[in-house]
Amino acid sequence: MSEALANLLNETRQFPPPAELAANANVTAEAYAEAAEDRLGFWARQAGRLAWAKQWDQVLDWSNPPFAKWFVGGQLNVAYNCLDRHVEAGRGDKVAIHWEGEPGDTRTLTYADLHKLTCQAANALTELGVRAGDRVAIYLPMIPEAAVAMLACARIGATHSVVFGGFSADALTNRIQDATAKVVITADGGYRRGKPSALKPTVDEAVANCPSVEHVLVVRRTGEDVAWSAKDHWWHETVETAAPEHTAQPFDAEHPLFILYTSGTTARPKGILHSTGGYLTQTSYTTHAVFDLKPETDVYWCTADIGWVTGHSYIVYGPLSNGATQVMYEGTPDTPHKGRFWEIVDKYKVTILYTAPTLIRTMMKWGEDIPAGYDLSSLRLLGSVGEPINPEAWIWYRQHVGRGELPIVDTWWQTETGAIMISPLPGVTAAKPGSAMTPLPGIVADVVDDQGQSVPNGGGGYLVLREPWPSMLRTIWGDDNRFIETYWSRFAGLYFAGDGAKKDDDGHIWLLGRVDDVMLVSGHNISTTEVESALVSHPSVAEAAVVGATDPTTGQAIVAFAIPRGTVDTAGEAGEQLIAELRNHVAKTLGPIAKPRQIMLVPELPKTRSGKIMRRLLRDVAENRSLGDVTTLQDSSVMELISSGMGGGK
Ligand code: 6R9
């Protein structure tokens, strides 16, 4: 069909771990050897980090691929592992969550507080008729009750389905209907960009079309007026008055823990189903290994929303199962000012920060003076997730947030994988900016060509996973065939992640973006990521998105959209000059084949609500088509800004 991805970018900088971190790291290079020798034995040892009510009989049952069963016969309770066992070990007074509301109000919850609230919520849900195996939809802002609601479901064996609080009534309706949820947990609203943003009216609209919903539990956050129906119950009247004692009952290792919908590009969202024992084993282990988390001394902060998988795995289940102290923030990074994130790091003395490339590039655009205005000396480790991080963004992050010395873990994983799969180990790996480096111990990843053959070092192709892993999705809710078709049919016996990737000369893995975004220029498959990284490596560019637009001579031609850094002059002549310079810069960095046909300087890029660039819409602009579905856009005015600037150089 098409040849493998052209391998253009040549990034050779490499940064070994700080000596002190390496000397005290939770996980050393030995883990790779151990896992290579006995992968299942390795995962069994990691499962042993958790408290099990009943030991498993078999680590992995792979007799009916691609349907995996991990820790067969084992039983445990996820909430017990995240809360009770820390309280029982005398750590009840330890802070679990430093919560910071967008308006500046704060709450501090210890493990004992979180345990009590979760037990009350478990009792309240039981009272409302929720039983093990029932589905509960959660539609909440970033308030502690979001974590409590998830843990309460886990505690009673109800399968939660968290829907991001920014989604529309239609999106919420589809997700409630697909999972036939019995209860919805929501709030009157949350705070966003300096003002209350209502949630309850959206739930009312959705519930009117969802006969499965029997009750709606409503947290009071903003205090704004809400409409009320017979199904509605205030959280403070139901949960906070419930009995605080609740004995967690163990569930089977394969009991369904949660469903999380990925929007994807096609109309019907996929309900990714995760189970109990394997999921908690891998999220817990990776938090310990990749973030080198030391629960006694670290203050951890993951900036994701709980509505995404990163919030599930690295705000709720991974950190809490390890007994971490963490920061949780309700709002946006520029409310009330652009230094808000750094102010929070400074205030809580955050030691580990886990954020997304989109945020780092936004910070680059705003300028390095902003982080420079805060004391960030508490930080000791930085993480990135969600998209490929451009080498220059990586360097900026290390330089201006990490004092030029902190390790960065670029973590590749997906909603489907449940936990981090490919990442440096901070005490072991000499990281290269822009590369996720190597599969974690116990993970077998590869890059293959069109025929599914492993490519040699230096080659490009498709990222696959060769062996099942504990936190893998078990199926797509209610649609086993779609599960098989989507992930297991492209290459026989391999999990196809949908991402392009290359192996460099040392065999390290570089992610090159979704294969749907790959461009075909004069017969060469070229990755959008590499051209974007070349643009971002120019000192005038903060962020870039690249698409392939139909072209009569080359099949597709490269069209780029670039956001200039804050201080750059782009008016008139200066803009034209910058564009010419950028085209040449890309040609010089990657070769003439990658020279963009056209570059547009834009103030913003279209992003999904989880911060990923939506190249599909830019392709519509580049090919002068009317825009496709924009409902998953974070900010719908962005496309008008971009389209209206199409005529001139800017
Ligand atoms: C965790 C999460 C998954 C897709 C994935 C890939 C992209 C995530 C990445 C990365 C390059 C990284 N992605 N992390 N690409 N480097 N470190 O984001 O899950 O929302 O399901 O998205 O995100 O394309 O396939 P999800």
Short mmCIF file of N, CA, C and O in Angstrom, two decimals, residues 294-368:
data_model
loop_
_atom_site.label_atom_id
_atom_site.label_comp_id
_atom_site.label_asym_id
_atom_site.label_seq_id
_atom_site.Cartn_x
_atom_site.Cartn_y
_atom_site.Cartn_z
N LYS A 294 7.70 9.44 46.07
CA LYS A 294 8.02 9.11 47.47
C LYS A 294 6.89 9.70 48.31
O LYS A 294 6.86 10.92 48.54
N PRO A 295 5.93 8.86 48.74
CA PRO A 295 4.73 9.39 49.39
C PRO A 295 5.02 10.23 50.64
O PRO A 295 4.25 11.11 50.99
N GLU A 296 6.14 9.98 51.31
CA GLU A 296 6.41 10.73 52.56
C GLU A 296 6.81 12.17 52.27
O GLU A 296 6.57 13.05 53.09
N THR A 297 7.46 12.41 51.16
CA THR A 297 8.04 13.73 50.95
C THR A 297 7.53 14.47 49.72
O THR A 297 7.63 15.70 49.65
N ASP A 298 7.00 13.76 48.74
CA ASP A 298 6.62 14.43 47.50
C ASP A 298 5.27 15.13 47.59
O ASP A 298 4.38 14.68 48.33
N VAL A 299 5.13 16.21 46.83
CA VAL A 299 3.83 16.83 46.58
C VAL A 299 3.65 16.76 45.07
O VAL A 299 4.41 17.36 44.31
N TYR A 300 2.68 15.97 44.66
CA TYR A 300 2.52 15.63 43.26
C TYR A 300 1.37 16.44 42.69
O TYR A 300 0.36 16.67 43.36
N TRP A 301 1.52 16.89 41.43
CA TRP A 301 0.41 17.60 40.79
C TRP A 301 0.29 17.20 39.32
O TRP A 301 1.21 17.41 38.54
N CYS A 302 -0.86 16.62 39.01
CA CYS A 302 -1.19 16.31 37.62
C CYS A 302 -2.28 17.30 37.21
O CYS A 302 -3.32 17.38 37.86
N THR A 303 -2.03 18.06 36.15
CA THR A 303 -2.93 19.16 35.78
C THR A 303 -4.12 18.72 34.92
O THR A 303 -4.89 19.55 34.47
N ALA A 304 -4.26 17.42 34.66
CA ALA A 304 -5.34 16.94 33.79
C ALA A 304 -6.70 17.11 34.46
O ALA A 304 -6.80 17.34 35.67
N ASP A 305 -7.74 16.98 33.67
CA ASP A 305 -9.11 16.95 34.20
C ASP A 305 -9.48 15.50 34.47
O ASP A 305 -9.04 14.58 33.76
N ILE A 306 -10.31 15.31 35.48
CA ILE A 306 -10.73 13.97 35.86
C ILE A 306 -11.57 13.30 34.77
O ILE A 306 -11.73 12.09 34.72
N GLY A 307 -12.07 14.11 33.84
CA GLY A 307 -12.86 13.58 32.72
C GLY A 307 -12.03 12.84 31.69
O GLY A 307 -12.59 12.21 30.79
N TRP A 308 -10.70 12.91 31.79
CA TRP A 308 -9.83 12.18 30.84
C TRP A 308 -9.16 11.03 31.55
O TRP A 308 -9.07 11.01 32.77
N VAL A 309 -8.59 10.14 30.76
CA VAL A 309 -7.97 8.96 31.37
C VAL A 309 -6.80 9.37 32.27
O VAL A 309 -6.53 8.74 33.29
N THR A 310 -6.11 10.45 31.91
CA THR A 310 -4.99 10.89 32.73
C THR A 310 -5.47 11.24 34.14
O THR A 310 -4.80 10.93 35.14
N GLY A 311 -6.64 11.84 34.24
CA GLY A 311 -7.22 12.15 35.55
C GLY A 311 -7.60 10.88 36.31
O GLY A 311 -7.43 10.80 37.53
N HIS A 312 -8.12 9.89 35.60
CA HIS A 312 -8.48 8.63 36.25
C HIS A 312 -7.23 7.95 36.83
O HIS A 312 -7.18 7.58 37.99
N SER A 313 -6.21 7.78 35.96
CA SER A 313 -5.07 6.94 36.32
C SER A 313 -4.04 7.69 37.16
O SER A 313 -3.40 7.09 38.02
N TYR A 314 -3.88 9.01 36.91
CA TYR A 314 -2.80 9.73 37.57
C TYR A 314 -3.26 10.91 38.43
O TYR A 314 -2.45 11.74 38.82
N ILE A 315 -4.57 10.99 38.73
CA ILE A 315 -5.02 11.82 39.84
C ILE A 315 -5.66 10.90 40.88
O ILE A 315 -5.34 10.95 42.05
N VAL A 316 -6.52 10.00 40.41
CA VAL A 316 -7.25 9.17 41.38
C VAL A 316 -6.49 7.88 41.70
O VAL A 316 -5.90 7.75 42.78
N TYR A 317 -6.47 6.92 40.79
CA TYR A 317 -6.06 5.57 41.19
C TYR A 317 -4.57 5.38 41.42
O TYR A 317 -4.17 4.73 42.39
N GLY A 318 -3.72 5.93 40.55
CA GLY A 318 -2.27 5.74 40.74
C GLY A 318 -1.75 6.42 42.00
O GLY A 318 -1.19 5.77 42.89
N PRO A 319 -1.93 7.74 42.11
CA PRO A 319 -1.41 8.45 43.28
C PRO A 319 -2.05 7.99 44.61
O PRO A 319 -1.34 7.79 45.59
N LEU A 320 -3.36 7.81 44.64
CA LEU A 320 -3.99 7.46 45.92
C LEU A 320 -3.62 6.04 46.34
O LEU A 320 -3.42 5.77 47.53
N SER A 321 -3.49 5.11 45.40
CA SER A 321 -3.08 3.75 45.79
C SER A 321 -1.66 3.76 46.35
O SER A 321 -1.29 2.88 47.12
N ASN A 322 -0.86 4.77 45.99
CA ASN A 322 0.49 4.90 46.54
C ASN A 322 0.55 5.77 47.80
O ASN A 322 1.63 6.01 48.33
N GLY A 323 -0.58 6.30 48.22
CA GLY A 323 -0.60 7.13 49.43
C GLY A 323 0.02 8.50 49.23
O GLY A 323 0.58 9.08 50.16
N ALA A 324 -0.08 9.05 48.03
CA ALA A 324 0.56 10.33 47.71
C ALA A 324 -0.19 11.51 48.32
O ALA A 324 -1.37 11.43 48.63
N THR A 325 0.54 12.63 48.45
CA THR A 325 -0.08 13.93 48.72
C THR A 325 -0.10 14.68 47.40
O THR A 325 0.94 14.79 46.75
N GLN A 326 -1.28 15.16 47.00
CA GLN A 326 -1.32 15.81 45.70
C GLN A 326 -2.13 17.09 45.71
O GLN A 326 -2.93 17.36 46.60
N VAL A 327 -1.90 17.87 44.66
CA VAL A 327 -2.64 19.10 44.43
C VAL A 327 -3.71 18.80 43.39
O VAL A 327 -3.49 18.04 42.44
N MET A 328 -4.91 19.38 43.59
CA MET A 328 -5.96 19.26 42.59
C MET A 328 -6.47 20.69 42.34
O MET A 328 -6.76 21.41 43.30
N TYR A 329 -6.53 21.09 41.08
CA TYR A 329 -6.90 22.46 40.75
C TYR A 329 -8.14 22.48 39.86
O TYR A 329 -8.24 21.73 38.90
N GLU A 330 -9.08 23.36 40.20
CA GLU A 330 -10.37 23.38 39.50
C GLU A 330 -10.32 24.03 38.13
O GLU A 330 -11.05 23.64 37.23
N GLY A 331 -9.46 25.06 37.96
CA GLY A 331 -9.70 25.98 36.85
C GLY A 331 -8.71 25.96 35.72
O GLY A 331 -8.01 24.98 35.47
N THR A 332 -8.64 27.10 35.04
CA THR A 332 -7.80 27.25 33.84
C THR A 332 -6.45 27.89 34.22
O THR A 332 -6.35 28.55 35.25
N PRO A 333 -5.43 27.72 33.36
CA PRO A 333 -4.09 28.19 33.71
C PRO A 333 -3.92 29.71 33.67
O PRO A 333 -2.93 30.22 34.15
N ASP A 334 -4.89 30.43 33.08
CA ASP A 334 -4.71 31.88 32.99
C ASP A 334 -5.79 32.66 33.74
O ASP A 334 -6.10 33.79 33.40
N THR A 335 -6.38 32.01 34.76
CA THR A 335 -7.37 32.73 35.57
C THR A 335 -6.90 32.77 37.02
O THR A 335 -6.64 31.71 37.58
N PRO A 336 -6.78 33.88 37.66
CA PRO A 336 -7.02 35.22 37.11
C PRO A 336 -5.81 35.79 36.36
O PRO A 336 -5.91 36.89 35.85
N HIS A 337 -4.69 35.06 36.29
CA HIS A 337 -3.52 35.61 35.57
C HIS A 337 -2.70 34.45 35.00
O HIS A 337 -2.88 33.30 35.40
N LYS A 338 -1.77 34.79 34.11
CA LYS A 338 -1.03 33.74 33.39
C LYS A 338 0.03 33.03 34.23
O LYS A 338 0.67 32.10 33.75
N GLY A 339 0.20 33.47 35.46
CA GLY A 339 1.18 32.79 36.32
C GLY A 339 0.52 31.81 37.28
O GLY A 339 1.17 31.27 38.17
N ARG A 340 -0.78 31.54 37.07
CA ARG A 340 -1.53 30.76 38.06
C ARG A 340 -0.89 29.40 38.38
O ARG A 340 -0.80 28.98 39.54
N PHE A 341 -0.44 28.68 37.35
CA PHE A 341 0.16 27.35 37.59
C PHE A 341 1.39 27.46 38.48
O PHE A 341 1.60 26.68 39.40
N TRP A 342 2.22 28.47 38.17
CA TRP A 342 3.50 28.59 38.89
C TRP A 342 3.25 29.07 40.31
O TRP A 342 3.97 28.71 41.24
N GLU A 343 2.21 29.88 40.47
CA GLU A 343 1.79 30.31 41.79
C GLU A 343 1.40 29.09 42.64
O GLU A 343 1.74 28.99 43.81
N ILE A 344 0.69 28.15 42.02
CA ILE A 344 0.26 26.95 42.74
C ILE A 344 1.48 26.07 43.08
O ILE A 344 1.58 25.54 44.20
N VAL A 345 2.40 25.91 42.15
CA VAL A 345 3.61 25.13 42.41
C VAL A 345 4.35 25.72 43.61
O VAL A 345 4.75 25.02 44.55
N ASP A 346 4.48 27.05 43.58
CA ASP A 346 5.18 27.79 44.63
C ASP A 346 4.43 27.62 45.98
O ASP A 346 5.03 27.27 46.99
N LYS A 347 3.12 27.82 45.97
CA LYS A 347 2.33 27.79 47.19
C LYS A 347 2.37 26.43 47.90
O LYS A 347 2.52 26.35 49.10
N TYR A 348 2.22 25.34 47.13
CA TYR A 348 2.15 24.02 47.74
C TYR A 348 3.49 23.29 47.70
O TYR A 348 3.58 22.14 48.09
N LYS A 349 4.51 23.94 47.20
CA LYS A 349 5.85 23.33 47.08
C LYS A 349 5.77 22.01 46.33
O LYS A 349 6.22 20.95 46.81
N VAL A 350 5.16 22.08 45.15
CA VAL A 350 5.00 20.88 44.32
C VAL A 350 6.37 20.35 43.92
O VAL A 350 7.27 21.12 43.57
N THR A 351 6.55 19.03 44.01
CA THR A 351 7.84 18.42 43.65
C THR A 351 7.78 17.70 42.31
O THR A 351 8.77 17.58 41.61
N ILE A 352 6.59 17.17 41.97
CA ILE A 352 6.43 16.43 40.71
C ILE A 352 5.29 17.06 39.93
O ILE A 352 4.17 17.18 40.46
N LEU A 353 5.55 17.49 38.71
CA LEU A 353 4.52 18.15 37.90
C LEU A 353 4.30 17.34 36.62
O LEU A 353 5.23 17.06 35.89
N TYR A 354 3.04 16.99 36.38
CA TYR A 354 2.69 16.18 35.20
C TYR A 354 1.70 16.99 34.38
O TYR A 354 0.58 17.25 34.83
N THR A 355 2.09 17.43 33.17
CA THR A 355 1.20 18.26 32.38
C THR A 355 1.29 17.88 30.89
O THR A 355 1.84 16.83 30.56
N ALA A 356 0.74 18.71 30.01
CA ALA A 356 0.61 18.35 28.60
C ALA A 356 1.41 19.29 27.71
O ALA A 356 1.56 20.47 28.03
N PRO A 357 1.89 18.80 26.55
CA PRO A 357 2.63 19.66 25.62
C PRO A 357 1.87 20.93 25.25
O PRO A 357 2.47 22.00 25.12
N THR A 358 0.55 20.83 25.10
CA THR A 358 -0.22 22.00 24.70
C THR A 358 -0.04 23.13 25.73
O THR A 358 0.06 24.30 25.38
N LEU A 359 0.05 22.75 27.00
CA LEU A 359 0.25 23.76 28.05
C LEU A 359 1.65 24.34 28.00
O LEU A 359 1.85 25.53 28.18
N ILE A 360 2.61 23.48 27.76
CA ILE A 360 3.99 23.94 27.71
C ILE A 360 4.16 24.92 26.55
O ILE A 360 4.77 25.98 26.69
N ARG A 361 3.55 24.59 25.39
CA ARG A 361 3.67 25.49 24.24
C ARG A 361 2.93 26.80 24.48
O ARG A 361 3.35 27.86 24.03
N THR A 362 1.81 26.74 25.20
CA THR A 362 1.11 27.97 25.55
C THR A 362 1.98 28.84 26.45
O THR A 362 2.07 30.05 26.27
N MET A 363 2.65 28.21 27.41
CA MET A 363 3.54 28.94 28.31
C MET A 363 4.70 29.55 27.51
O MET A 363 5.18 30.64 27.83
N MET A 364 5.17 28.83 26.48
CA MET A 364 6.24 29.36 25.62
C MET A 364 5.77 30.63 24.92
O MET A 364 6.49 31.61 24.78
N LYS A 365 4.51 30.58 24.47
CA LYS A 365 3.93 31.73 23.78
C LYS A 365 3.82 32.92 24.72
O LYS A 365 4.12 34.05 24.33
N TRP A 366 3.43 32.66 25.97
CA TRP A 366 3.28 33.75 26.94
C TRP A 366 4.63 34.32 27.37
O TRP A 366 4.71 35.44 27.86
N GLY A 367 5.67 33.52 27.26
CA GLY A 367 7.01 34.01 27.58
C GLY A 367 7.58 33.50 28.88
O GLY A 367 6.85 33.26 29.85
N GLU A 368 8.89 33.35 28.91
CA GLU A 368 9.55 32.74 30.07
C GLU A 368 9.59 33.63 31.30
O GLU A 368 9.88 33.17 32.40
#
